[in-house]
């Protein structure tokens, strides 16, 4: 009962970064807004004073931002599974998080701060900020300094976590992984509540523009779809885009956003990575043309994700109506639908098979997810990444799962690298819209 009580506490504690993905278009637009990080920070701060370490100060963390992050971290990891915030922050993965995530928690930064652009320029990456205007929310575009307008580039959309903003999205690894593989990377501000007192001015204006364009914002994913289509049109007007290779990835609420976009734009998007799997529980992809065209799909999650929100877990439990998460049987059916729609032949599980698979003796992707994969293996970084693939009728990979050792509800250093590596094999035929795999 401890686990369930803890989830109830999380649900009641904050309308937060952690839970934003479950409610579709309910995420707030600034880190800490809705008192989520503040509530978590207060809970942690009451136990002990939080001291900002020197490496965090050097990375740009303010005392307020560090306190918000540290408190939130207590609710991002599964304590019963061995989650330890301090141990994590001292690890290689934690040090990577510290080095890259400060801006996502800073409320005092101008999103077009010249110093931010200069930091990216030192990495050989050009950052172009696009302010909210003409019914479009803000977004940033990243290209390599040697961008060549005479050749087409694939595009990767990186969706920030719910409760965060574009600055948070820029620190999740999508930019570096995308640029290293020859992509243009776009980080849009996708969150919208419909409440002018909570949304940024840009989000409110974009919401009104979406309604005027015929998007029904009462339906999950409509705002995210509007943001994607509108910003992509602008990106195509300013850059040479390979329209057969457009991909969307995100974590937590951003994972929800990625899945909604993939479902609503199967003629455009060749692959999605709705990591942590939040969206699997809230949409029925069988209603989408994705089932007609197919989709490259990669779902990743941390082994110690406190929410255990991915569709199927190594410890299958009934979540009932906690924070709008579906019961296990419903989650399994959503997963089966996604596998079919993506074009995988296998991966059709039942409640009984999931529990049997998850109870296996060997530690593998199958035991982590309860899915009988066609292929599974382990990639070793500082910890282990347990990988599992499902194949299509031609024997080509179509769906990939990735479980990350000692990782909470949070990005990890090689997460984005693995996602982009998977996407590199796929494109979408511009005429038939069918997925094309290249080994």
Short mmCIF file of N, CA and C in Angstrom, two decimals, residues 120 125-126 140 142-143 156 169-181 183 185-187 416:
data_model
loop_
_atom_site.label_atom_id
_atom_site.label_comp_id
_atom_site.label_asym_id
_atom_site.label_seq_id
_atom_site.Cartn_x
_atom_site.Cartn_y
_atom_site.Cartn_z
N UNK A 120 26.03 28.17 -26.86
CA UNK A 120 25.81 27.20 -27.91
C UNK A 120 26.82 27.39 -29.04
N UNK A 125 27.31 25.34 -32.52
CA UNK A 125 25.88 25.23 -32.80
C UNK A 125 25.24 26.62 -32.81
N UNK A 126 24.46 26.90 -33.81
CA UNK A 126 23.77 28.18 -33.89
C UNK A 126 22.35 28.05 -33.33
N UNK A 140 12.74 27.64 -30.49
CA UNK A 140 14.12 27.85 -30.91
C UNK A 140 14.49 26.84 -31.98
N UNK A 142 17.91 25.07 -33.90
CA UNK A 142 19.34 24.83 -33.78
C UNK A 142 19.86 24.22 -35.07
N UNK A 143 20.96 24.77 -35.56
CA UNK A 143 21.64 24.22 -36.72
C UNK A 143 23.14 24.19 -36.42
N UNK A 156 14.39 17.24 -36.18
CA UNK A 156 14.00 16.62 -34.91
C UNK A 156 13.33 17.67 -34.03
N UNK A 169 13.76 22.26 -22.41
CA UNK A 169 13.85 21.35 -23.53
C UNK A 169 15.21 21.36 -24.19
N UNK A 170 15.89 22.51 -24.12
CA UNK A 170 17.21 22.63 -24.74
C UNK A 170 18.29 21.91 -23.94
N UNK A 171 17.97 21.49 -22.71
CA UNK A 171 18.97 20.83 -21.88
C UNK A 171 18.77 19.34 -21.73
N UNK A 172 18.02 18.73 -22.63
CA UNK A 172 17.68 17.32 -22.48
C UNK A 172 18.46 16.41 -23.42
N UNK A 173 19.40 16.98 -24.17
CA UNK A 173 20.24 16.18 -25.04
C UNK A 173 19.81 16.14 -26.48
N UNK A 174 18.57 16.59 -26.78
CA UNK A 174 18.06 16.52 -28.14
C UNK A 174 18.93 17.35 -29.09
N UNK A 175 19.35 18.52 -28.63
CA UNK A 175 20.10 19.42 -29.51
C UNK A 175 21.42 18.80 -29.94
N UNK A 176 22.21 18.38 -28.96
CA UNK A 176 23.52 17.82 -29.28
C UNK A 176 23.42 16.55 -30.14
N UNK A 177 22.49 15.66 -29.75
CA UNK A 177 22.33 14.41 -30.50
C UNK A 177 21.87 14.68 -31.93
N UNK A 178 20.96 15.62 -32.08
CA UNK A 178 20.46 15.94 -33.41
C UNK A 178 21.53 16.57 -34.28
N UNK A 179 22.23 17.57 -33.76
CA UNK A 179 23.26 18.25 -34.54
C UNK A 179 24.37 17.29 -34.92
N UNK A 180 24.76 16.42 -33.99
CA UNK A 180 25.83 15.45 -34.26
C UNK A 180 25.46 14.51 -35.41
N UNK A 181 24.15 14.32 -35.63
CA UNK A 181 23.69 13.41 -36.68
C UNK A 181 23.16 14.14 -37.91
N UNK A 183 20.99 16.86 -38.12
CA UNK A 183 19.60 17.31 -38.08
C UNK A 183 19.52 18.82 -37.84
N UNK A 185 17.28 20.97 -35.31
CA UNK A 185 16.55 20.65 -34.09
C UNK A 185 15.65 21.83 -33.72
N UNK A 186 14.39 21.54 -33.43
CA UNK A 186 13.42 22.56 -33.05
C UNK A 186 12.90 22.26 -31.65
N UNK A 187 12.94 23.26 -30.77
CA UNK A 187 12.40 23.12 -29.42
C UNK A 187 11.23 24.10 -29.28
N UNK A 416 18.83 10.69 -25.60
CA UNK A 416 18.60 11.32 -26.89
C UNK A 416 19.46 10.70 -27.98
#
